[in-house]
Amino acid sequence: MPSFDHSAPDAPDLMTVLRALADPIRLEVVQTLSRVEYANCAALLGDRPKSSMSHHFQVLREAGLVRTEIQGVQHLNFLRRAEIDARFPGLLAAILQS
Amino acid sequence: MPSFDHSAPDAPDLMTVLRALADPIRLEVVQTLSRVEYANCAALLGDRPKSSMSHHFQVLREAGLVRTEIQGVQHLNFLRRAEIDARFPGLLAAILQS
DNA sequence: TAAATTGTTCGATGAAAGGCGAACAATAAA
DNA sequence: TTTATTGTTCGCCTTTCATCGAACAATTTA
């Protein structure tokens, strides 16, 4: 199953995670992914260009917040709940319910 | 008791809080204040200029994270635990223990 | 093969943010 | 009153970051 390289960001530091979340679009993406389980980029484009969203997903991946699986021509993005909760207990819950 | 104006930032939004925390110096200040109850600016200056720290405290105040009480010539900074916990339950705990 | 779909990558641009020194304000102490 | 102490404010500079269009890559479909 093809996918991006997620080997490095398995242990991101807190600053990287906070910086990734400190953006309105990325926070919205995380909140959406927490509800729908997965989504491709197109589903999360508002009226923004694809290149912008691609950048935001890259930041989220590098922060270890999102995992992307390539399925055919689509990139399915998942919120990495278990990994985030293991590394930063309570953080995701606090952010999602605020 | 003289102090800064903390009337407005009593209900900051999540983005403002995340942006305030997404800086290494400010995160360090918050972590320090969680241990010592209060501290003046001088106690938290590393070798940085005062103007830089003053700026960071302003950001923390505007995000509702820190309260500053003027006592004589010193400005005593407190972490606003209760208010933060009330508005963003679990957030502070998650960040401080990570 | 050819065309369409889905994202990525690249380069340029503009805005936001941090860092710093100098001048200023307020209080305390000599 | 004069000096010292503690932060703030201001202006400038630099760096970082988001945004966007265009070109490219990979896969699916006609």
mmCIF file of C-alpha atoms (C1' of nucleotides) in Angstrom:
data_model
loop_
_atom_site.group_PDB
_atom_site.id
_atom_site.type_symbol
_atom_site.label_atom_id
_atom_site.label_comp_id
_atom_site.label_asym_id
_atom_site.label_seq_id
_atom_site.Cartn_x
_atom_site.Cartn_y
_atom_site.Cartn_z
ATOM 1 C CA MET A 1 0.000 0.000 0.000
ATOM 2 C CA PRO A 2 1.699 3.189 -1.177
ATOM 3 C CA SER A 3 1.839 6.087 1.191
ATOM 4 C CA PHE A 4 3.976 8.956 2.282
ATOM 5 C CA ASP A 5 6.935 8.563 4.551
ATOM 6 C CA HIS A 6 5.666 8.649 8.090
ATOM 7 C CA SER A 7 8.655 7.093 9.743
ATOM 8 C CA ALA A 8 10.262 10.275 11.009
ATOM 9 C CA PRO A 9 7.295 12.238 12.367
ATOM 10 C CA ASP A 10 6.297 9.457 14.741
ATOM 11 C CA ALA A 11 7.852 11.427 17.583
ATOM 12 C CA PRO A 12 7.358 15.074 16.771
ATOM 13 C CA ASP A 13 7.986 17.585 19.485
ATOM 14 C CA LEU A 14 5.304 19.714 21.069
ATOM 15 C CA MET A 15 6.370 22.896 19.334
ATOM 16 C CA THR A 16 5.995 21.338 15.907
ATOM 17 C CA VAL A 17 2.518 20.145 16.789
ATOM 18 C CA LEU A 18 1.455 23.500 18.208
ATOM 19 C CA ARG A 19 2.753 25.338 15.191
ATOM 20 C CA ALA A 20 0.876 22.966 12.915
ATOM 21 C CA LEU A 21 -2.346 23.554 14.821
ATOM 22 C CA ALA A 22 -1.892 27.320 15.035
ATOM 23 C CA ASP A 23 -3.420 27.956 11.648
ATOM 24 C CA PRO A 24 -7.148 28.301 10.973
ATOM 25 C CA ILE A 25 -7.233 26.109 7.882
ATOM 26 C CA ARG A 26 -5.186 23.319 9.435
ATOM 27 C CA LEU A 27 -7.203 23.412 12.631
ATOM 28 C CA GLU A 28 -10.343 23.126 10.557
ATOM 29 C CA VAL A 29 -8.867 20.158 8.690
ATOM 30 C CA VAL A 30 -8.059 18.408 11.951
ATOM 31 C CA GLN A 31 -11.537 19.056 13.295
ATOM 32 C CA THR A 32 -13.091 17.749 10.103
ATOM 33 C CA LEU A 33 -10.928 14.635 10.042
ATOM 34 C CA SER A 34 -11.960 13.920 13.612
ATOM 35 C CA ARG A 35 -15.536 13.594 12.431
ATOM 36 C CA VAL A 36 -15.300 11.881 9.071
ATOM 37 C CA GLU A 37 -12.463 9.429 9.733
ATOM 38 C CA TYR A 38 -10.823 10.224 6.416
ATOM 39 C CA ALA A 39 -11.059 12.603 3.501
ATOM 40 C CA ASN A 40 -9.162 13.413 0.363
ATOM 41 C CA CYS A 41 -7.780 16.853 -0.389
ATOM 42 C CA ALA A 42 -10.547 17.761 -2.760
ATOM 43 C CA ALA A 43 -13.147 17.240 -0.059
ATOM 44 C CA LEU A 44 -11.421 19.807 2.101
ATOM 45 C CA LEU A 45 -10.666 22.444 -0.509
ATOM 46 C CA GLY A 46 -12.945 25.346 0.025
ATOM 47 C CA ASP A 47 -12.385 27.684 -2.850
ATOM 48 C CA ARG A 48 -8.654 27.629 -2.225
ATOM 49 C CA PRO A 49 -6.105 26.462 -4.755
ATOM 50 C CA LYS A 50 -4.917 22.890 -4.500
ATOM 51 C CA SER A 51 -1.348 23.950 -3.870
ATOM 52 C CA SER A 52 -2.345 25.682 -0.646
ATOM 53 C CA MET A 53 -4.092 22.650 0.720
ATOM 54 C CA SER A 54 -1.252 20.414 -0.327
ATOM 55 C CA HIS A 55 1.084 22.591 1.705
ATOM 56 C CA HIS A 56 -1.147 22.420 4.773
ATOM 57 C CA PHE A 57 -1.362 18.649 4.569
ATOM 58 C CA GLN A 58 2.380 18.476 4.354
ATOM 59 C CA VAL A 59 2.706 20.497 7.546
ATOM 60 C CA LEU A 60 0.169 18.272 9.262
ATOM 61 C CA ARG A 61 1.998 15.155 8.143
ATOM 62 C CA GLU A 62 5.363 16.450 9.317
ATOM 63 C CA ALA A 63 3.834 17.218 12.694
ATOM 64 C CA GLY A 64 2.637 13.629 12.905
ATOM 65 C CA LEU A 65 -0.992 14.686 13.027
ATOM 66 C CA VAL A 66 -2.132 13.248 9.733
ATOM 67 C CA ARG A 67 -1.382 10.103 7.782
ATOM 68 C CA THR A 68 -1.958 9.991 4.042
ATOM 69 C CA GLU A 69 -2.663 6.828 2.125
ATOM 70 C CA ILE A 70 -2.569 6.846 -1.617
ATOM 71 C CA GLN A 71 -5.439 4.967 -3.135
ATOM 72 C CA GLY A 72 -5.406 5.181 -6.869
ATOM 73 C CA VAL A 73 -5.395 8.792 -7.830
ATOM 74 C CA GLN A 74 -6.688 9.995 -4.496
ATOM 75 C CA HIS A 75 -4.839 10.741 -1.278
ATOM 76 C CA LEU A 76 -6.853 9.713 1.733
ATOM 77 C CA ASN A 77 -6.001 11.634 4.882
ATOM 78 C CA PHE A 78 -6.506 10.215 8.345
ATOM 79 C CA LEU A 79 -6.150 11.836 11.730
ATOM 80 C CA ARG A 80 -3.555 9.896 13.729
ATOM 81 C CA ARG A 81 -5.594 9.708 16.883
ATOM 82 C CA ALA A 82 -3.821 6.874 18.630
ATOM 83 C CA GLU A 83 -0.329 8.228 18.034
ATOM 84 C CA ILE A 84 -1.276 11.751 19.092
ATOM 85 C CA ASP A 85 -3.047 10.553 22.203
ATOM 86 C CA ALA A 86 -0.097 8.371 23.124
ATOM 87 C CA ARG A 87 2.399 11.164 22.774
ATOM 88 C CA PHE A 88 0.308 14.122 23.970
ATOM 89 C CA PRO A 89 -2.430 12.723 26.185
ATOM 90 C CA GLY A 90 -5.485 14.924 26.325
ATOM 91 C CA LEU A 91 -4.269 17.420 23.759
ATOM 92 C CA LEU A 92 -6.470 16.310 20.908
ATOM 93 C CA ALA A 93 -9.546 16.054 23.078
ATOM 94 C CA ALA A 94 -8.954 19.511 24.496
ATOM 95 C CA ILE A 95 -8.609 21.039 21.074
ATOM 96 C CA LEU A 96 -11.493 19.226 19.424
ATOM 97 C CA GLN A 97 -14.051 20.144 22.033
ATOM 98 C CA SER A 98 -13.069 23.817 22.215
ATOM 99 C CA MET B 1 -4.057 47.137 42.940
ATOM 100 C CA PRO B 2 -2.703 48.345 39.617
ATOM 101 C CA SER B 3 -2.564 45.916 36.764
ATOM 102 C CA PHE B 4 -2.970 45.618 33.055
ATOM 103 C CA ASP B 5 -6.290 45.510 31.342
ATOM 104 C CA HIS B 6 -7.469 41.918 31.369
ATOM 105 C CA SER B 7 -11.112 42.578 30.659
ATOM 106 C CA ALA B 8 -11.118 41.795 26.969
ATOM 107 C CA PRO B 9 -8.996 38.649 26.777
ATOM 108 C CA ASP B 10 -11.187 36.766 29.217
ATOM 109 C CA ALA B 11 -12.699 34.888 26.291
ATOM 110 C CA PRO B 12 -9.961 34.454 23.729
ATOM 111 C CA ASP B 13 -10.528 32.045 20.897
ATOM 112 C CA LEU B 14 -8.612 28.832 20.433
ATOM 113 C CA MET B 15 -6.546 30.128 17.528
ATOM 114 C CA THR B 16 -5.216 33.023 19.565
ATOM 115 C CA VAL B 17 -4.241 30.658 22.353
ATOM 116 C CA LEU B 18 -2.565 28.193 20.016
ATOM 117 C CA ARG B 19 -0.630 30.928 18.292
ATOM 118 C CA ALA B 20 0.508 32.265 21.639
ATOM 119 C CA LEU B 21 1.722 28.827 22.674
ATOM 120 C CA ALA B 22 3.373 28.074 19.342
ATOM 121 C CA ASP B 23 6.585 29.849 20.252
ATOM 122 C CA PRO B 24 9.449 28.256 22.179
ATOM 123 C CA ILE B 25 10.063 31.184 24.495
ATOM 124 C CA ARG B 26 6.411 31.660 25.363
ATOM 125 C CA LEU B 27 5.894 27.957 25.885
ATOM 126 C CA GLU B 28 8.858 27.965 28.236
ATOM 127 C CA VAL B 29 7.392 30.920 30.107
ATOM 128 C CA VAL B 30 4.086 29.126 30.526
ATOM 129 C CA GLN B 31 5.808 25.996 31.741
ATOM 130 C CA THR B 32 7.879 27.992 34.204
ATOM 131 C CA LEU B 33 4.885 29.904 35.510
ATOM 132 C CA SER B 34 3.085 26.623 36.083
ATOM 133 C CA ARG B 35 5.780 25.648 38.546
ATOM 134 C CA VAL B 36 6.618 28.850 40.368
ATOM 135 C CA GLU B 37 3.166 30.439 40.653
ATOM 136 C CA TYR B 38 4.495 33.819 39.637
ATOM 137 C CA ALA B 39 7.591 35.513 38.305
ATOM 138 C CA ASN B 40 8.655 38.909 37.084
ATOM 139 C CA CYS B 41 10.088 39.520 33.649
ATOM 140 C CA ALA B 42 13.658 39.720 34.850
ATOM 141 C CA ALA B 43 13.415 36.224 36.290
ATOM 142 C CA LEU B 44 12.527 34.874 32.870
ATOM 143 C CA LEU B 45 14.965 36.815 30.749
ATOM 144 C CA GLY B 46 17.641 34.508 29.566
ATOM 145 C CA ASP B 47 20.212 36.617 27.840
ATOM 146 C CA ARG B 48 17.538 38.167 25.675
ATOM 147 C CA PRO B 49 16.787 41.870 25.573
ATOM 148 C CA LYS B 50 13.966 43.119 27.764
ATOM 149 C CA SER B 51 11.975 44.349 24.799
ATOM 150 C CA SER B 52 11.692 40.836 23.434
ATOM 151 C CA MET B 53 10.346 39.429 26.669
ATOM 152 C CA SER B 54 7.983 42.325 27.045
ATOM 153 C CA HIS B 55 6.574 41.488 23.653
ATOM 154 C CA HIS B 56 6.100 37.831 24.552
ATOM 155 C CA PHE B 57 4.300 38.714 27.764
ATOM 156 C CA GLN B 58 2.012 40.989 25.830
ATOM 157 C CA VAL B 59 1.097 38.138 23.484
ATOM 158 C CA LEU B 60 0.472 35.850 26.443
ATOM 159 C CA ARG B 61 -1.715 38.461 28.113
ATOM 160 C CA GLU B 62 -3.755 39.075 24.980
ATOM 161 C CA ALA B 63 -4.325 35.354 24.662
ATOM 162 C CA GLY B 64 -5.641 35.307 28.216
ATOM 163 C CA LEU B 65 -2.902 32.979 29.377
ATOM 164 C CA VAL B 66 -1.094 35.316 31.743
ATOM 165 C CA ARG B 67 -2.157 37.974 34.197
ATOM 166 C CA THR B 68 0.266 40.692 35.224
ATOM 167 C CA GLU B 69 0.084 42.516 38.501
ATOM 168 C CA ILE B 70 2.168 45.584 39.054
ATOM 169 C CA GLN B 71 3.799 45.607 42.438
ATOM 170 C CA GLY B 72 6.049 48.563 42.869
ATOM 171 C CA VAL B 73 8.552 48.564 40.082
ATOM 172 C CA GLN B 74 8.065 44.919 39.287
ATOM 173 C CA HIS B 75 5.495 43.206 37.105
ATOM 174 C CA LEU B 76 4.442 39.911 38.581
ATOM 175 C CA ASN B 77 3.166 37.412 36.025
ATOM 176 C CA PHE B 78 0.724 34.668 36.894
ATOM 177 C CA LEU B 79 -0.538 31.785 34.822
ATOM 178 C CA ARG B 80 -4.334 32.057 34.600
ATOM 179 C CA ARG B 81 -4.984 28.417 35.377
ATOM 180 C CA ALA B 82 -8.621 28.608 36.381
ATOM 181 C CA GLU B 83 -9.694 30.714 33.427
ATOM 182 C CA ILE B 84 -7.783 28.589 30.934
ATOM 183 C CA ASP B 85 -9.123 25.362 32.382
ATOM 184 C CA ALA B 86 -12.655 26.729 32.325
ATOM 185 C CA ARG B 87 -12.480 27.771 28.711
ATOM 186 C CA PHE B 88 -10.255 25.022 27.299
ATOM 187 C CA PRO B 89 -10.595 22.017 29.600
ATOM 188 C CA GLY B 90 -7.590 19.737 29.539
ATOM 189 C CA LEU B 91 -5.521 21.928 27.255
ATOM 190 C CA LEU B 92 -3.149 23.252 29.864
ATOM 191 C CA ALA B 93 -2.638 19.875 31.461
ATOM 192 C CA ALA B 94 -1.916 18.290 28.103
ATOM 193 C CA ILE B 95 0.650 20.901 27.232
ATOM 194 C CA LEU B 96 2.372 21.048 30.586
ATOM 195 C CA GLN B 97 2.967 17.337 30.895
ATOM 196 C CA SER B 98 4.275 16.911 27.365
ATOM 197 C "C1'" DT C 1 -2.939 6.180 -26.883
ATOM 198 C "C1'" DA C 2 -5.190 10.276 -25.434
ATOM 199 C "C1'" DA C 3 -7.724 12.842 -22.071
ATOM 200 C "C1'" DA C 4 -9.280 13.580 -17.402
ATOM 201 C "C1'" DT C 5 -8.594 13.504 -12.411
ATOM 202 C "C1'" DT C 6 -6.006 14.190 -8.080
ATOM 203 C "C1'" DG C 7 -2.147 16.109 -5.762
ATOM 204 C "C1'" DT C 8 2.627 17.545 -5.567
ATOM 205 C "C1'" DT C 9 6.453 20.636 -6.538
ATOM 206 C "C1'" DC C 10 8.494 24.928 -7.770
ATOM 207 C "C1'" DG C 11 9.200 29.868 -7.657
ATOM 208 C "C1'" DA C 12 7.613 34.377 -6.600
ATOM 209 C "C1'" DT C 13 5.085 37.496 -3.782
ATOM 210 C "C1'" DG C 14 3.193 39.702 0.364
ATOM 211 C "C1'" DA C 15 2.011 39.686 5.078
ATOM 212 C "C1'" DA C 16 2.766 38.508 9.737
ATOM 213 C "C1'" DA C 17 5.940 37.867 13.498
ATOM 214 C "C1'" DG C 18 10.157 37.849 16.187
ATOM 215 C "C1'" DG C 19 14.563 40.235 17.573
ATOM 216 C "C1'" DC C 20 16.866 44.139 18.928
ATOM 217 C "C1'" DG C 21 18.518 48.835 20.440
ATOM 218 C "C1'" DA C 22 17.142 53.335 22.038
ATOM 219 C "C1'" DA C 23 14.157 56.292 24.314
ATOM 220 C "C1'" DC C 24 10.604 56.667 27.680
ATOM 221 C "C1'" DA C 25 7.636 55.961 32.106
ATOM 222 C "C1'" DA C 26 6.959 54.655 36.828
ATOM 223 C "C1'" DT C 27 8.476 53.481 41.131
ATOM 224 C "C1'" DA C 28 11.992 52.930 44.724
ATOM 225 C "C1'" DA C 29 16.153 54.109 46.984
ATOM 226 C "C1'" DA C 30 20.119 57.039 48.080
ATOM 227 C "C1'" DT D 1 16.406 65.654 44.057
ATOM 228 C "C1'" DT D 2 19.165 62.441 41.865
ATOM 229 C "C1'" DT D 3 20.079 57.798 40.682
ATOM 230 C "C1'" DA D 4 18.842 52.990 40.009
ATOM 231 C "C1'" DT D 5 15.618 49.463 38.832
ATOM 232 C "C1'" DT D 6 11.958 47.273 36.059
ATOM 233 C "C1'" DG D 7 9.327 47.098 31.954
ATOM 234 C "C1'" DT D 8 7.085 49.307 28.118
ATOM 235 C "C1'" DT D 9 6.947 51.512 23.630
ATOM 236 C "C1'" DC D 10 8.717 52.660 19.199
ATOM 237 C "C1'" DG D 11 10.992 51.927 14.817
ATOM 238 C "C1'" DC D 12 13.727 49.192 11.957
ATOM 239 C "C1'" DC D 13 15.309 44.974 10.198
ATOM 240 C "C1'" DT D 14 15.163 40.114 9.215
ATOM 241 C "C1'" DT D 15 13.058 35.806 9.036
ATOM 242 C "C1'" DT D 16 9.301 32.960 8.639
ATOM 243 C "C1'" DC D 17 5.075 31.580 6.651
ATOM 244 C "C1'" DA D 18 0.834 31.472 3.905
ATOM 245 C "C1'" DT D 19 -0.849 32.123 -0.736
ATOM 246 C "C1'" DC D 20 -1.075 31.424 -5.463
ATOM 247 C "C1'" DG D 21 -0.326 30.117 -10.475
ATOM 248 C "C1'" DA D 22 2.042 27.131 -13.495
ATOM 249 C "C1'" DA D 23 4.244 23.032 -14.583
ATOM 250 C "C1'" DC D 24 4.749 18.263 -13.500
ATOM 251 C "C1'" DA D 25 3.693 13.260 -11.984
ATOM 252 C "C1'" DA D 26 0.741 9.313 -11.296
ATOM 253 C "C1'" DT D 27 -3.349 6.966 -12.037
ATOM 254 C "C1'" DT D 28 -7.756 6.061 -14.119
ATOM 255 C "C1'" DT D 29 -10.920 6.247 -17.959
ATOM 256 C "C1'" DA D 30 -12.392 6.776 -22.751
#
